[in-house]
mmCIF file of C-alpha atoms in Angstrom:
data_model
loop_
_atom_site.group_PDB
_atom_site.id
_atom_site.type_symbol
_atom_site.label_atom_id
_atom_site.label_comp_id
_atom_site.label_asym_id
_atom_site.label_seq_id
_atom_site.Cartn_x
_atom_site.Cartn_y
_atom_site.Cartn_z
ATOM 1 C CA TRP Q 245 108.270 94.576 183.504
ATOM 2 C CA LEU Q 246 108.361 92.313 180.433
ATOM 3 C CA ILE Q 247 106.884 89.357 182.313
ATOM 4 C CA ARG Q 248 104.291 91.678 183.843
ATOM 5 C CA LEU Q 249 103.345 92.974 180.373
ATOM 6 C CA VAL Q 250 102.882 89.472 178.973
ATOM 7 C CA VAL Q 251 100.907 88.171 181.957
ATOM 8 C CA ALA Q 252 98.706 91.286 182.126
ATOM 9 C CA THR Q 253 97.968 91.079 178.396
ATOM 10 C CA LEU Q 254 97.072 87.398 178.580
ATOM 11 C CA PHE Q 255 94.880 87.975 181.638
ATOM 12 C CA VAL Q 256 93.002 91.087 180.456
ATOM 13 C CA PHE Q 257 92.626 90.266 176.767
ATOM 14 C CA GLY Q 258 92.997 86.485 176.668
ATOM 15 C CA LEU Q 259 91.155 85.290 179.765
ATOM 16 C CA LYS Q 260 88.764 88.192 180.414
ATOM 17 C CA ARG Q 261 87.969 89.311 176.843
ATOM 18 C CA GLY Q 262 88.327 86.068 174.924
ATOM 19 C CA VAL Q 263 90.944 87.303 172.448
ATOM 20 C CA GLY Q 264 92.450 84.309 170.633
ATOM 21 C CA ALA Q 265 96.018 83.072 171.028
ATOM 22 C CA GLU Q 266 96.774 83.754 167.335
ATOM 23 C CA THR Q 267 95.854 87.435 167.706
ATOM 24 C CA LEU Q 268 97.847 87.764 170.923
ATOM 25 C CA SER Q 269 100.823 86.083 169.261
ATOM 26 C CA GLU Q 270 100.681 88.607 166.418
ATOM 27 C CA PHE Q 271 100.487 91.466 168.945
ATOM 28 C CA PHE Q 272 103.595 90.291 170.813
ATOM 29 C CA SER Q 273 105.441 89.730 167.524
ATOM 30 C CA ARG Q 274 104.750 93.317 166.452
ATOM 31 C CA LEU Q 275 106.358 94.397 169.727
ATOM 32 C CA ARG Q 276 109.309 92.151 168.760
ATOM 33 C CA LEU Q 277 109.128 90.168 171.971
ATOM 34 C CA GLU Q 278 109.674 86.752 170.367
ATOM 35 C CA ALA Q 279 113.422 86.974 171.087
ATOM 36 C CA HIS Q 280 112.705 87.302 174.815
ATOM 37 C CA VAL Q 281 109.587 85.197 175.480
ATOM 38 C CA GLY Q 282 107.751 82.392 173.744
ATOM 39 C CA CYS Q 283 105.094 84.069 171.610
ATOM 40 C CA SER Q 284 103.744 81.207 169.523
ATOM 41 C CA PRO Q 285 99.993 80.549 169.846
ATOM 42 C CA SER Q 286 100.638 77.164 171.468
ATOM 43 C CA ALA Q 287 103.033 78.680 174.033
ATOM 44 C CA LEU Q 288 100.537 81.414 174.876
ATOM 45 C CA ARG Q 289 97.724 78.875 175.282
ATOM 46 C CA THR Q 290 99.898 76.908 177.706
ATOM 47 C CA VAL Q 291 100.577 80.040 179.766
ATOM 48 C CA MET Q 292 96.879 81.004 179.781
ATOM 49 C CA HIS Q 293 95.872 77.532 180.983
ATOM 50 C CA LEU Q 294 98.466 77.833 183.748
ATOM 51 C CA LEU Q 295 97.228 81.322 184.671
ATOM 52 C CA GLU Q 296 93.653 80.091 184.799
ATOM 53 C CA ARG Q 297 94.555 77.239 187.150
ATOM 54 C CA LEU Q 298 96.652 79.533 189.371
ATOM 55 C CA LEU Q 299 93.833 82.074 189.578
ATOM 56 C CA LEU Q 300 91.341 79.415 190.632
ATOM 57 C CA ASP Q 301 93.753 77.965 193.188
ATOM 58 C CA THR Q 302 94.521 81.424 194.590
ATOM 59 C CA ALA Q 303 90.825 82.291 194.794
ATOM 60 C CA ALA Q 304 90.162 79.056 196.697
ATOM 61 C CA VAL Q 305 92.957 79.820 199.181
ATOM 62 C CA TRP Q 306 91.759 83.393 199.702
ATOM 63 C CA GLU Q 307 88.210 82.143 200.182
ATOM 64 C CA LYS Q 308 89.306 79.729 202.919
ATOM 65 C CA GLU Q 309 91.372 82.443 204.601
ATOM 66 C CA GLY Q 310 88.438 84.841 204.470
ATOM 67 C CA ILE Q 311 86.118 82.282 206.057
ATOM 68 C CA ALA Q 312 88.663 81.445 208.761
ATOM 69 C CA TYR Q 313 89.401 85.117 209.457
ATOM 70 C CA GLY Q 314 86.044 85.944 210.942
ATOM 71 C CA GLU Q 315 82.364 86.639 210.468
ATOM 72 C CA ILE Q 316 81.263 87.332 206.904
ATOM 73 C CA ARG Q 317 78.575 89.956 206.369
ATOM 74 C CA PRO Q 318 75.240 88.871 204.860
ATOM 75 C CA VAL Q 319 75.265 88.604 201.098
ATOM 76 C CA ILE Q 320 73.412 91.045 198.847
ATOM 77 C CA GLY Q 321 72.658 88.524 196.159
ATOM 78 C CA ALA Q 322 71.983 88.545 192.450
ATOM 79 C CA VAL Q 323 71.208 85.381 190.517
ATOM 80 C CA ASP Q 324 71.079 84.760 186.808
ATOM 81 C CA GLU Q 325 71.679 82.028 184.281
ATOM 82 C CA THR Q 326 73.851 82.202 181.187
ATOM 83 C CA PHE Q 327 74.068 79.881 178.217
ATOM 84 C CA LEU Q 328 77.508 78.982 176.916
ATOM 85 C CA GLN Q 329 78.100 75.442 175.662
ATOM 86 C CA ARG Q 330 75.841 74.496 178.574
ATOM 87 C CA MET Q 331 73.604 76.421 180.935
ATOM 88 C CA MET Q 332 75.366 77.903 183.960
ATOM 89 C CA LEU Q 333 73.804 79.256 187.151
ATOM 90 C CA VAL Q 334 75.562 82.293 188.604
ATOM 91 C CA PHE Q 335 75.233 83.702 192.139
ATOM 92 C CA MET Q 336 77.013 86.976 192.905
ATOM 93 C CA ASP Q 337 77.406 89.245 195.925
ATOM 94 C CA LEU Q 338 76.552 92.647 194.443
ATOM 95 C CA ALA Q 339 78.269 94.683 197.148
ATOM 96 C CA THR Q 340 81.685 93.164 196.450
ATOM 97 C CA GLY Q 341 81.252 91.687 192.967
ATOM 98 C CA TYR Q 342 82.408 88.316 194.324
ATOM 99 C CA LEU Q 343 81.161 85.236 192.463
ATOM 100 C CA LEU Q 344 79.803 82.919 195.115
ATOM 101 C CA MET Q 345 78.740 80.307 192.591
ATOM 102 C CA GLU Q 346 79.161 79.561 188.901
ATOM 103 C CA GLU Q 347 78.052 76.029 188.105
ATOM 104 C CA VAL Q 348 76.754 74.019 185.175
ATOM 105 C CA ALA Q 349 73.125 72.897 185.592
ATOM 106 C CA THR Q 350 70.562 71.024 183.535
ATOM 107 C CA ASP Q 351 67.658 73.227 184.645
ATOM 108 C CA ARG Q 352 66.911 76.495 186.468
ATOM 109 C CA SER Q 353 64.118 75.304 188.732
ATOM 110 C CA PHE Q 354 63.660 76.439 192.319
ATOM 111 C CA ASP Q 355 65.026 73.148 193.670
ATOM 112 C CA THR Q 356 68.214 73.406 191.628
ATOM 113 C CA TRP Q 357 68.772 77.044 192.555
ATOM 114 C CA PHE Q 358 68.114 76.358 196.231
ATOM 115 C CA ASP Q 359 70.402 73.322 196.447
ATOM 116 C CA ARG Q 360 73.308 75.137 194.793
ATOM 117 C CA THR Q 361 73.009 78.482 196.607
ATOM 118 C CA SER Q 362 72.353 77.010 200.057
ATOM 119 C CA ASP Q 363 75.451 74.809 199.774
ATOM 120 C CA ARG Q 364 77.608 77.855 199.065
ATOM 121 C CA LEU Q 365 76.053 79.875 201.869
ATOM 122 C CA LYS Q 366 76.737 77.049 204.322
ATOM 123 C CA THR Q 367 80.362 77.023 203.199
ATOM 124 C CA PHE Q 368 80.654 80.733 203.958
ATOM 125 C CA GLY Q 369 78.601 80.536 207.128
ATOM 126 C CA THR Q 370 76.435 83.466 206.131
ATOM 127 C CA GLU Q 371 72.961 84.327 204.839
ATOM 128 C CA VAL Q 372 71.389 86.543 202.189
ATOM 129 C CA LEU Q 373 70.195 89.988 203.246
ATOM 130 C CA TYR Q 374 68.121 90.393 200.087
ATOM 131 C CA LEU Q 375 68.080 89.005 196.559
ATOM 132 C CA VAL Q 376 67.827 91.222 193.467
ATOM 133 C CA SER Q 377 66.475 89.493 190.369
ATOM 134 C CA ASP Q 378 64.061 89.611 187.491
ATOM 135 C CA ARG Q 379 60.541 88.437 188.238
ATOM 136 C CA ALA Q 380 61.085 84.777 187.321
ATOM 137 C CA LYS Q 381 58.898 82.734 189.681
ATOM 138 C CA ALA Q 382 61.719 80.350 190.618
ATOM 139 C CA LEU Q 383 63.924 83.269 191.711
ATOM 140 C CA ILE Q 384 61.182 84.953 193.736
ATOM 141 C CA LYS Q 385 60.494 81.628 195.456
ATOM 142 C CA LEU Q 386 64.237 81.147 196.015
ATOM 143 C CA ALA Q 387 64.330 84.389 197.999
ATOM 144 C CA HIS Q 388 61.096 84.088 199.964
ATOM 145 C CA THR Q 389 60.880 80.334 200.562
ATOM 146 C CA GLY Q 390 64.409 79.053 200.123
ATOM 147 C CA LEU Q 391 66.673 81.761 201.524
ATOM 148 C CA GLY Q 392 64.141 83.489 203.778
ATOM 149 C CA CYS Q 393 64.935 86.995 202.543
ATOM 150 C CA PRO Q 394 63.172 89.777 200.612
ATOM 151 C CA SER Q 395 63.036 89.512 196.827
ATOM 152 C CA ILE Q 396 63.811 92.935 195.354
ATOM 153 C CA PRO Q 397 62.700 93.635 191.775
ATOM 154 C CA ASP Q 398 65.393 94.907 189.440
ATOM 155 C CA VAL Q 399 64.790 98.622 188.747
ATOM 156 C CA PHE Q 400 66.336 98.377 185.283
ATOM 157 C CA HIS Q 401 64.089 95.439 184.373
ATOM 158 C CA LEU Q 402 61.115 97.522 185.486
ATOM 159 C CA GLY Q 403 62.228 100.416 183.285
ATOM 160 C CA ARG Q 404 62.808 98.022 180.404
ATOM 161 C CA ASP Q 405 59.281 96.613 180.792
ATOM 162 C CA LEU Q 406 57.895 100.135 180.425
ATOM 163 C CA ALA Q 407 60.197 100.994 177.532
ATOM 164 C CA LYS Q 408 59.343 97.754 175.713
ATOM 165 C CA GLY Q 409 55.652 98.450 176.114
ATOM 166 C CA TYR Q 410 55.537 102.027 174.848
ATOM 167 C CA SER Q 411 58.766 103.337 173.300
ATOM 168 C CA LEU Q 412 58.026 101.755 169.921
ATOM 169 C CA ALA Q 413 54.576 103.366 169.767
ATOM 170 C CA ILE Q 414 55.845 106.835 170.749
ATOM 171 C CA PHE Q 415 58.887 106.933 168.513
ATOM 172 C CA GLY Q 416 56.984 105.192 165.706
ATOM 173 C CA ARG Q 417 54.626 108.198 165.646
ATOM 174 C CA LEU Q 418 57.640 110.524 165.549
ATOM 175 C CA ARG Q 419 59.239 108.653 162.633
ATOM 176 C CA GLN Q 420 55.972 108.723 160.698
ATOM 177 C CA ALA Q 421 55.547 112.462 161.333
ATOM 178 C CA LYS Q 422 59.107 113.094 160.072
ATOM 179 C CA ARG Q 423 58.420 111.074 156.903
ATOM 180 C CA ASP Q 424 55.181 112.976 156.303
ATOM 181 C CA LEU Q 425 56.982 116.294 156.860
ATOM 182 C CA GLU Q 426 59.694 115.360 154.359
ATOM 183 C CA GLN Q 427 57.088 114.382 151.767
ATOM 184 C CA ALA Q 428 55.180 117.629 152.374
ATOM 185 C CA LYS Q 429 58.382 119.658 151.909
ATOM 186 C CA GLN Q 430 59.154 117.851 148.659
ATOM 187 C CA ARG Q 431 55.601 118.507 147.417
ATOM 188 C CA LEU Q 432 55.889 122.201 148.304
ATOM 189 C CA GLU Q 433 59.275 122.499 146.586
ATOM 190 C CA THR Q 434 57.854 120.901 143.423
ATOM 191 C CA LEU Q 435 54.935 123.340 143.363
ATOM 192 C CA GLN Q 436 57.175 126.355 143.971
ATOM 193 C CA GLN Q 437 59.357 125.359 141.015
ATOM 194 C CA ASN Q 438 56.296 125.001 138.780
ATOM 195 C CA ALA Q 439 55.419 128.390 137.296
ATOM 196 C CA GLN Q 440 51.947 127.108 136.370
ATOM 197 C CA ALA Q 441 51.046 126.013 139.905
ATOM 198 C CA GLU Q 442 48.048 127.790 141.375
ATOM 199 C CA GLN Q 443 48.542 129.964 144.429
ATOM 200 C CA ALA Q 444 45.890 128.004 146.298
ATOM 201 C CA GLN Q 445 47.846 124.763 145.779
ATOM 202 C CA VAL Q 446 51.033 126.389 147.066
ATOM 203 C CA ALA Q 447 49.226 127.768 150.115
ATOM 204 C CA GLN Q 448 47.713 124.359 150.816
ATOM 205 C CA ALA Q 449 51.149 122.698 150.556
ATOM 206 C CA GLN Q 450 52.630 125.306 152.902
ATOM 207 C CA ALA Q 451 49.866 124.594 155.402
ATOM 208 C CA ARG Q 452 50.654 120.875 155.218
ATOM 209 C CA VAL Q 453 54.355 121.544 155.874
ATOM 210 C CA ALA Q 454 53.461 123.704 158.878
ATOM 211 C CA ALA Q 455 51.041 121.077 160.197
ATOM 212 C CA TRP Q 456 53.558 118.240 159.917
ATOM 213 C CA ALA Q 457 56.302 120.398 161.439
ATOM 214 C CA THR Q 458 53.978 120.983 164.393
ATOM 215 C CA SER Q 459 53.324 117.238 164.591
ATOM 216 C CA VAL Q 460 57.065 116.455 164.581
ATOM 217 C CA HIS Q 461 57.642 118.986 167.359
ATOM 218 C CA HIS Q 462 54.727 117.548 169.334
ATOM 219 C CA TRP Q 463 56.032 113.971 169.185
ATOM 220 C CA GLN Q 464 59.551 115.134 169.988
ATOM 221 C CA GLU Q 465 58.182 116.738 173.161
ATOM 222 C CA VAL Q 466 56.199 113.591 173.975
ATOM 223 C CA GLY Q 467 59.391 111.560 173.539
ATOM 224 C CA ARG Q 468 61.321 113.900 175.846
ATOM 225 C CA ALA Q 469 58.576 113.705 178.475
ATOM 226 C CA TRP Q 470 58.555 109.908 178.155
ATOM 227 C CA ARG Q 471 62.318 109.640 178.637
ATOM 228 C CA GLN Q 472 62.117 111.998 181.603
ATOM 229 C CA HIS Q 473 59.465 109.856 183.278
ATOM 230 C CA LEU Q 474 61.613 106.737 182.798
ATOM 231 C CA SER Q 475 64.594 108.586 184.248
ATOM 232 C CA ASN Q 476 62.480 109.764 187.187
ATOM 233 C CA VAL Q 477 61.551 106.176 188.081
ATOM 234 C CA SER Q 478 65.233 105.362 188.516
ATOM 235 C CA GLY Q 479 66.026 108.693 190.191
ATOM 236 C CA ILE Q 480 63.386 108.218 192.898
ATOM 237 C CA LEU Q 481 64.803 104.972 194.299
ATOM 238 C CA HIS Q 482 67.427 106.215 196.767
ATOM 239 C CA PRO Q 483 67.629 106.474 200.590
ATOM 240 C CA TRP Q 484 67.697 110.270 200.131
ATOM 241 C CA ARG Q 485 65.918 112.419 197.568
ATOM 242 C CA LEU Q 486 68.070 113.187 194.568
ATOM 243 C CA LEU Q 487 66.849 116.773 194.508
ATOM 244 C CA ASP Q 488 67.939 117.846 197.998
ATOM 245 C CA SER Q 489 69.313 114.734 199.769
ATOM 246 C CA ILE Q 490 66.468 114.653 202.307
ATOM 247 C CA ARG Q 491 66.001 111.232 203.927
ATOM 248 C CA GLN Q 492 63.235 109.000 202.505
ATOM 249 C CA THR Q 493 61.177 106.012 203.651
ATOM 250 C CA SER Q 494 59.847 103.131 201.582
ATOM 251 C CA THR Q 495 56.320 104.534 201.835
ATOM 252 C CA GLU Q 496 57.417 107.905 200.467
ATOM 253 C CA VAL Q 497 59.353 106.259 197.641
ATOM 254 C CA GLU Q 498 56.405 104.044 196.699
ATOM 255 C CA GLU Q 499 54.060 107.058 196.622
ATOM 256 C CA GLN Q 500 56.436 108.883 194.280
ATOM 257 C CA LEU Q 501 56.785 105.849 192.018
ATOM 258 C CA ARG Q 502 53.014 105.418 191.799
ATOM 259 C CA ALA Q 503 52.629 109.124 191.000
ATOM 260 C CA GLU Q 504 55.225 108.767 188.249
ATOM 261 C CA LEU Q 505 53.426 105.757 186.797
ATOM 262 C CA LYS Q 506 50.160 107.710 186.899
ATOM 263 C CA ALA Q 507 51.849 110.559 185.040
ATOM 264 C CA ILE Q 508 52.985 108.065 182.399
ATOM 265 C CA GLU Q 509 49.405 106.790 182.016
ATOM 266 C CA THR Q 510 48.172 110.381 181.621
ATOM 267 C CA LEU Q 511 50.836 111.085 178.994
ATOM 268 C CA LEU Q 512 49.754 108.029 177.017
ATOM 269 C CA GLU Q 513 46.033 108.777 177.226
ATOM 270 C CA THR Q 514 46.464 112.471 176.389
ATOM 271 C CA ASN Q 515 48.328 111.606 173.200
ATOM 272 C CA GLY Q 516 46.044 108.812 172.044
ATOM 273 C CA LEU Q 517 48.557 106.051 172.582
ATOM 274 C CA PRO Q 518 47.405 102.475 173.298
ATOM 275 C CA ARG Q 519 47.109 101.737 177.003
ATOM 276 C CA LYS Q 520 48.717 98.323 177.528
ATOM 277 C CA GLN Q 521 47.125 97.266 180.784
ATOM 278 C CA ASP Q 522 49.198 94.101 181.171
ATOM 279 C CA THR Q 523 52.422 96.152 181.080
ATOM 280 C CA LEU Q 524 51.090 98.689 183.582
ATOM 281 C CA ASP Q 525 49.816 95.948 185.901
ATOM 282 C CA LYS Q 526 53.166 94.135 185.768
ATOM 283 C CA VAL Q 527 55.001 97.323 186.745
ATOM 284 C CA GLN Q 528 52.445 98.254 189.431
ATOM 285 C CA LYS Q 529 52.942 94.902 191.153
ATOM 286 C CA GLN Q 530 56.677 95.540 191.503
ATOM 287 C CA LEU Q 531 56.553 99.008 193.094
ATOM 288 C CA ALA Q 532 56.017 97.872 196.700
ATOM 289 C CA GLY Q 533 58.861 95.332 196.520
ATOM 290 C CA LEU Q 534 61.156 97.837 194.863
ATOM 291 C CA SER Q 535 60.422 100.526 197.462
ATOM 292 C CA ALA Q 536 60.949 98.073 200.343
ATOM 293 C CA LEU Q 537 64.681 98.236 199.646
ATOM 294 C CA VAL Q 538 64.869 101.715 201.194
ATOM 295 C CA ASP Q 539 63.562 100.730 204.653
ATOM 296 C CA LEU Q 540 65.548 97.492 204.521
ATOM 297 C CA TRP Q 541 68.741 99.447 203.902
ATOM 298 C CA TRP Q 542 67.986 101.949 206.676
ATOM 299 C CA GLN Q 543 67.316 99.040 209.032
ATOM 300 C CA THR Q 544 70.840 97.648 208.538
ATOM 301 C CA VAL Q 545 72.345 101.109 209.045
ATOM 302 C CA ARG Q 546 70.462 101.673 212.295
ATOM 303 C CA GLN Q 547 71.323 98.219 213.593
ATOM 304 C CA ASP Q 548 74.984 99.131 213.198
ATOM 305 C CA LEU Q 549 74.539 102.509 214.864
ATOM 306 C CA THR Q 550 72.585 100.955 217.750
ATOM 307 C CA GLN Q 551 75.389 98.480 218.396
ATOM 308 C CA LEU Q 552 77.818 101.401 218.488
ATOM 309 C CA ALA Q 553 75.684 103.113 221.176
ATOM 310 C CA MET Q 554 75.719 106.427 219.308
ATOM 311 C CA THR Q 555 74.366 109.604 220.882
ATOM 312 C CA PRO Q 556 71.564 111.400 218.978
ATOM 313 C CA ARG Q 557 74.007 114.097 217.822
ATOM 314 C CA TRP Q 558 76.459 111.609 216.328
ATOM 315 C CA THR Q 559 73.645 109.458 214.901
ATOM 316 C CA GLN Q 560 72.277 112.507 213.091
ATOM 317 C CA TRP Q 561 75.743 113.252 211.706
ATOM 318 C CA ALA Q 562 76.151 109.678 210.468
ATOM 319 C CA GLU Q 563 72.674 109.433 208.884
ATOM 320 C CA ASP Q 564 72.292 112.915 207.390
ATOM 321 C CA VAL Q 565 75.867 114.015 206.690
ATOM 322 C CA LEU Q 566 78.426 111.209 206.445
ATOM 323 C CA LEU Q 567 76.302 108.507 204.809
ATOM 324 C CA PRO Q 568 74.776 110.685 202.061
ATOM 325 C CA TRP Q 569 78.230 112.074 201.263
ATOM 326 C CA MET Q 570 79.673 108.587 200.747
ATOM 327 C CA TYR Q 571 76.479 107.298 199.100
ATOM 328 C CA TRP Q 572 76.313 109.966 196.379
ATOM 329 C CA GLN Q 573 79.988 109.411 195.627
ATOM 330 C CA GLU Q 574 79.274 105.719 195.080
ATOM 331 C CA GLN Q 575 76.202 106.423 192.937
ATOM 332 C CA LEU Q 576 78.076 109.017 190.871
ATOM 333 C CA ARG Q 577 80.757 106.428 190.184
ATOM 334 C CA ARG Q 578 78.182 103.861 189.018
ATOM 335 C CA THR Q 579 75.792 106.066 187.049
ATOM 336 C CA ARG Q 580 76.154 106.572 183.308
ATOM 337 C CA HIS Q 581 72.959 108.558 182.635
ATOM 338 C CA PRO Q 582 74.253 112.114 181.932
ATOM 339 C CA VAL Q 583 71.284 113.992 183.433
ATOM 340 C CA GLN Q 584 71.234 111.944 186.640
ATOM 341 C CA LYS Q 585 75.022 112.158 186.827
ATOM 342 C CA ALA Q 586 74.798 115.957 186.710
ATOM 343 C CA GLN Q 587 72.085 115.957 189.404
ATOM 344 C CA MET Q 588 74.186 113.691 191.609
ATOM 345 C CA ALA Q 589 77.231 115.903 191.165
ATOM 346 C CA LEU Q 590 75.213 118.905 192.373
ATOM 347 C CA VAL Q 591 73.737 117.161 195.405
ATOM 348 C CA LEU Q 592 77.139 115.670 196.244
ATOM 349 C CA GLN Q 593 78.727 119.113 196.184
ATOM 350 C CA ALA Q 594 76.084 120.456 198.584
ATOM 351 C CA VAL Q 595 76.413 117.466 200.934
ATOM 352 C CA GLU Q 596 80.202 117.678 200.871
ATOM 353 C CA GLU Q 597 80.095 121.315 201.964
ATOM 354 C CA VAL Q 598 77.867 120.362 204.906
ATOM 355 C CA PHE Q 599 80.188 117.469 205.770
ATOM 356 C CA GLU Q 600 83.307 119.657 205.779
ATOM 357 C CA ARG Q 601 81.681 122.332 207.978
ATOM 358 C CA HIS Q 602 79.957 120.001 210.451
ATOM 359 C CA PRO Q 603 81.372 120.147 214.020
ATOM 360 C CA CYS Q 604 81.431 116.341 214.305
ATOM 361 C CA THR Q 605 83.599 116.051 211.204
ATOM 362 C CA ARG Q 606 86.065 118.614 212.529
ATOM 363 C CA GLN Q 607 86.136 116.980 215.934
ATOM 364 C CA LEU Q 608 87.370 113.593 214.671
ATOM 365 C CA LYS Q 609 91.043 112.761 214.342
ATOM 366 C CA PRO Q 610 92.143 111.688 210.829
ATOM 367 C CA GLU Q 611 92.445 107.988 211.687
ATOM 368 C CA LEU Q 612 88.970 107.915 213.295
ATOM 369 C CA LEU Q 613 87.454 109.822 210.383
ATOM 370 C CA ALA Q 614 89.014 107.342 207.951
ATOM 371 C CA GLY Q 615 87.359 104.509 209.876
ATOM 372 C CA TRP Q 616 83.965 106.198 209.690
ATOM 373 C CA LYS Q 617 84.391 106.809 205.968
ATOM 374 C CA ALA Q 618 85.157 103.119 205.435
ATOM 375 C CA TRP Q 619 82.049 102.179 207.434
ATOM 376 C CA ALA Q 620 79.867 104.537 205.382
ATOM 377 C CA ALA Q 621 81.392 103.374 202.095
ATOM 378 C CA GLU Q 622 80.518 99.780 202.968
ATOM 379 C CA HIS Q 623 76.902 100.734 203.592
ATOM 380 C CA ALA Q 624 76.805 102.832 200.411
ATOM 381 C CA LYS Q 625 77.770 99.751 198.401
ATOM 382 C CA ALA Q 626 75.049 97.755 200.165
ATOM 383 C CA PHE Q 627 72.253 99.665 198.396
ATOM 384 C CA GLN Q 628 71.852 97.559 195.256
ATOM 385 C CA ARG Q 629 68.881 98.236 192.976
ATOM 386 C CA ALA Q 630 69.789 96.076 189.988
ATOM 387 C CA SER Q 631 71.333 92.753 189.068
ATOM 388 C CA SER Q 632 73.067 94.283 186.040
ATOM 389 C CA ALA Q 633 76.526 93.386 187.381
ATOM 390 C CA VAL Q 634 75.894 89.661 187.049
ATOM 391 C CA GLU Q 635 73.718 89.963 183.930
ATOM 392 C CA GLY Q 636 76.255 92.171 182.165
ATOM 393 C CA ARG Q 637 79.018 89.725 182.968
ATOM 394 C CA ASN Q 638 76.955 86.824 181.664
ATOM 395 C CA GLY Q 639 76.132 88.704 178.472
ATOM 396 C CA SER Q 640 79.800 89.491 177.934
ATOM 397 C CA LEU Q 641 80.772 85.853 178.399
ATOM 398 C CA SER Q 642 78.067 84.606 176.024
ATOM 399 C CA GLN Q 643 79.364 86.901 173.258
ATOM 400 C CA MET Q 644 82.816 85.343 173.613
ATOM 401 C CA GLN Q 645 81.501 81.856 172.861
#
């Protein structure tokens, strides 16, 4: 257990989190481990270098074994660059979190991206099902021209574009209203403490306090409505509706997204906020590509079911009972937004009850049911709306430099 403690600490905190050897040495010394293992900074650095080499060697062996074992499923890709001492291009499979590529490059042009990613795909003998990225032209071209796959906009980038365009204006009005309310309250308090103040002045100050309190409440409600609209944009993009887990198509999702964007425009116009057309146009252009993910995902599901020669009854069970049950579990695990998490918990509970009662579920033996669950879980992980996994990792690494 002692060796396991030391290795785990060096791996998690030294290699993954960038904690220095001096700090780790102090930690081990406080545990009084120096009598049992070498805890000097130089000794720990030597062990970490060895661990790093062993991890890379092991990963290479596992990669070769995986390729030799059999057919590898198409990659659900995310690409991003990070800047450490030098620029690095990163290519990740979002469904598994596996880093397909992490290489130093002098530029991030289409040609460089294509050369590096295509080499790795040839090694694995697979292709890209779709590529999630920001709207950088080189990355869109990489998907469409280079890899021959759909380019899916990142839903979180889309939300960030909206937030960047309008949040400052909305919450700037709220901050100003709060400052004006505080000043009005101070003015009223001063007048009330002044015995010589005229009643008309006091009444006027009270009216100002009431007016600014109304303004604060108004902008608080506008802010809540704004946040709800942003949340709705994310909540719409699923193969089933978040409200009742009814199956959706790309067309239906796109219509809902456009309606939500229209509601945002109305909110802005109603409250006299500047209408930034370039921001709205940028978001509008992404809605069709974003919505296309839904039909693309359903297509892969139905290809699998067709190959299995499923009867209509069992197909309906897989599409409307098993898959949503596994999908909402996966989304609940990923989601941090408290309101959406609560909504997902409710819809998951309802779907789970249907799953448990369904005749097809009860008909399957435990080992067969376990196989179906694994199949559904794999498809649930294949619905990837954002490249945050690779971007978050890159951001974490850059902070360690």
